GROMACS .gro file of C-alpha atoms in nm:
model
  134
    1MET     CA    1   1.415  -0.250  -0.589
    2TRP     CA    2   1.412  -0.297  -0.198
    3GLY     CA    3   1.095  -0.087  -0.213
    4MET     CA    4   0.914  -0.394  -0.412
    5ILE     CA    5   1.054  -0.644  -0.236
    6PHE     CA    6   0.919  -0.488   0.084
    7LEU     CA    7   0.623  -0.460  -0.085
    8LEU     CA    8   0.587  -0.838  -0.199
    9PHE     CA    9   0.652  -0.905   0.162
   10CYS     CA   10   0.377  -0.720   0.308
   11ALA     CA   11   0.147  -0.885   0.063
   12MET     CA   12   0.202  -1.217   0.116
   13TRP     CA   13   0.162  -1.140   0.466
   14ASP     CA   14  -0.164  -0.981   0.409
   15LEU     CA   15  -0.265  -1.244   0.200
   16ARG     CA   16  -0.202  -1.491   0.505
   17VAL     CA   17  -0.290  -1.335   0.770
   18LYS     CA   18  -0.476  -0.990   0.685
   19ARG     CA   19  -0.289  -0.819   0.944
   20ILE     CA   20   0.027  -0.592   0.879
   21PRO     CA   21   0.250  -0.662   1.193
   22THR     CA   22   0.380  -0.351   1.355
   23TYR     CA   23   0.783  -0.448   1.329
   24LEU     CA   24   0.718  -0.497   0.960
   25LEU     CA   25   0.625  -0.158   0.903
   26TRP     CA   26   0.933  -0.021   1.144
   27ILE     CA   27   1.146  -0.204   0.940
   28GLY     CA   28   1.012  -0.042   0.612
   29THR     CA   29   1.001   0.288   0.793
   30ALA     CA   30   1.384   0.232   0.907
   31GLY     CA   31   1.461   0.110   0.532
   32THR     CA   32   1.269   0.441   0.388
   33MET     CA   33   1.420   0.676   0.589
   34ILE     CA   34   1.780   0.519   0.510
   35PHE     CA   35   1.694   0.575   0.126
   36ASN     CA   36   1.589   0.872   0.142
   37ILE     CA   37   1.888   1.028   0.375
   38PHE     CA   38   2.152   0.846   0.180
   39PHE     CA   39   2.051   0.816  -0.165
   40TYR     CA   40   1.753   1.015  -0.230
   41LYS     CA   41   1.896   1.305  -0.488
   42GLY     CA   42   1.554   1.465  -0.610
   43ASN     CA   43   1.332   1.726  -0.465
   44LEU     CA   44   1.281   1.676  -0.103
   45PHE     CA   45   0.920   1.800  -0.126
   46ASN     CA   46   0.808   1.494  -0.349
   47PRO     CA   47   0.826   1.230  -0.086
   48LEU     CA   48   0.688   1.474   0.172
   49GLY     CA   49   0.360   1.496  -0.077
   50GLY     CA   50   0.377   1.100  -0.058
   51LEU     CA   51   0.362   1.145   0.298
   52ILE     CA   52   0.094   1.377   0.319
   53MET     CA   53  -0.113   1.137   0.041
   54GLY     CA   54  -0.059   0.841   0.276
   55GLY     CA   55  -0.181   1.050   0.591
   56VAL     CA   56  -0.446   1.152   0.418
   57CYS     CA   57  -0.499   0.729   0.368
   58LEU     CA   58  -0.477   0.726   0.765
   59PHE     CA   59  -0.714   0.960   0.819
   60ILE     CA   60  -0.960   0.785   0.602
   61SER     CA   61  -0.890   0.466   0.783
   62LYS     CA   62  -1.004   0.639   1.075
   63VAL     CA   63  -1.325   0.801   0.967
   64THR     CA   64  -1.435   0.467   0.792
   65ASP     CA   65  -1.395   0.271   1.111
   66GLU     CA   66  -1.051   0.090   0.906
   67SER     CA   67  -1.279  -0.010   0.602
   68LEU     CA   68  -0.917   0.059   0.504
   69GLY     CA   69  -0.672  -0.061   0.735
   70TYR     CA   70  -0.424   0.116   0.927
   71GLY     CA   71  -0.176  -0.116   0.780
   72ASP     CA   72  -0.275  -0.054   0.450
   73SER     CA   73  -0.258   0.322   0.501
   74PHE     CA   74   0.080   0.304   0.656
   75VAL     CA   75   0.225   0.120   0.351
   76ILE     CA   76   0.101   0.363   0.158
   77CYS     CA   77   0.296   0.622   0.349
   78LEU     CA   78   0.591   0.428   0.341
   79LEU     CA   79   0.537   0.386  -0.067
   80GLY     CA   80   0.476   0.782  -0.079
   81SER     CA   81   0.815   0.848   0.109
   82TYR     CA   82   0.986   0.607  -0.123
   83ALA     CA   83   0.818   0.695  -0.431
   84GLY     CA   84   0.729   1.025  -0.420
   85PHE     CA   85   0.387   1.217  -0.486
   86LEU     CA   86   0.297   1.150  -0.847
   87LYS     CA   87   0.371   0.822  -0.864
   88THR     CA   88   0.183   0.711  -0.536
   89LEU     CA   89  -0.127   0.901  -0.654
   90TRP     CA   90  -0.124   0.669  -0.977
   91THR     CA   91  -0.041   0.346  -0.782
   92VAL     CA   92  -0.317   0.413  -0.497
   93THR     CA   93  -0.566   0.529  -0.789
   94LEU     CA   94  -0.498   0.231  -0.985
   95ALA     CA   95  -0.509  -0.013  -0.710
   96PHE     CA   96  -0.856   0.127  -0.595
   97THR     CA   97  -0.968   0.064  -0.945
   98VAL     CA   98  -0.860  -0.274  -0.959
   99VAL     CA   99  -0.975  -0.358  -0.594
  100GLY     CA  100  -1.316  -0.218  -0.716
  101LEU     CA  101  -1.344  -0.452  -1.008
  102PHE     CA  102  -1.245  -0.725  -0.812
  103SER     CA  103  -1.471  -0.670  -0.557
  104LEU     CA  104  -1.791  -0.625  -0.848
  105ILE     CA  105  -1.632  -0.980  -0.974
  106PHE     CA  106  -1.725  -1.106  -0.614
  107LEU     CA  107  -2.043  -0.916  -0.556
  108MET     CA  108  -2.185  -1.087  -0.873
  109ARG     CA  109  -2.137  -1.390  -0.786
  110LYS     CA  110  -2.358  -1.611  -0.553
  111GLY     CA  111  -2.247  -1.675  -0.186
  112ASP     CA  112  -2.124  -1.498   0.135
  113TYR     CA  113  -1.865  -1.266  -0.021
  114ARG     CA  114  -2.023  -0.937   0.121
  115LYS     CA  115  -1.899  -1.049   0.478
  116ARG     CA  116  -1.517  -1.110   0.347
  117THR     CA  117  -1.235  -0.896   0.352
  118ILE     CA  118  -0.990  -0.819   0.078
  119PRO     CA  119  -0.646  -0.749   0.155
  120PHE     CA  120  -0.580  -0.447  -0.023
  121ILE     CA  121  -0.162  -0.445  -0.018
  122PRO     CA  122  -0.153  -0.745  -0.339
  123PHE     CA  123  -0.351  -0.510  -0.567
  124LEU     CA  124  -0.095  -0.220  -0.406
  125VAL     CA  125   0.210  -0.433  -0.546
  126ILE     CA  126   0.004  -0.501  -0.921
  127SER     CA  127  -0.040  -0.169  -0.920
  128TYR     CA  128   0.303  -0.041  -0.826
  129MET     CA  129   0.482  -0.259  -1.061
  130GLY     CA  130   0.244  -0.147  -1.360
  131VAL     CA  131   0.295   0.226  -1.247
  132MET     CA  132   0.697   0.151  -1.177
  133TYR     CA  133   0.768  -0.078  -1.493
  134VAL     CA  134   0.528   0.011  -1.770
   0.00000   0.00000   0.00000
C-alpha cells in the first residue's frame, strides 16, 4: 500500500517536472529499508533480485545517455526491493510495452512529438497496479 502511494506521488512529480528529486528517492529508500527490515517475511533473495533488475536499468540509463532516466531506474530499484524480482519483471515489461504503444500513437500523429520526452513513472504505476491488483 505504501509503495503504491509512493509510486503515485513520484508519477505526479514526473508528469509535472519530468525530474525526480533526490530527496524523494532517499525517502523511498528509507521506507523500503524499513519495510524489508521489519515487515518482510519472504525469501531475502527475492528483493535482491529486484535490486539487481533495477541495477540493470541503471546500467541501461548510463549506456543510452539517459534515454531511460536515472530517476526512473532508481524508482525501478526501489520497486524491485519492495515487490521482488518476478513482480518487478512483469511490471517493467508491461510498462515498456504500454509506453511503446503510447509512443507509437504519438509518432503516427503529425507534429513535433519526436522531440518530446515521455515521463516513464506514470506507465510504471499503471503497470504496477495491473500486476499487483489484477
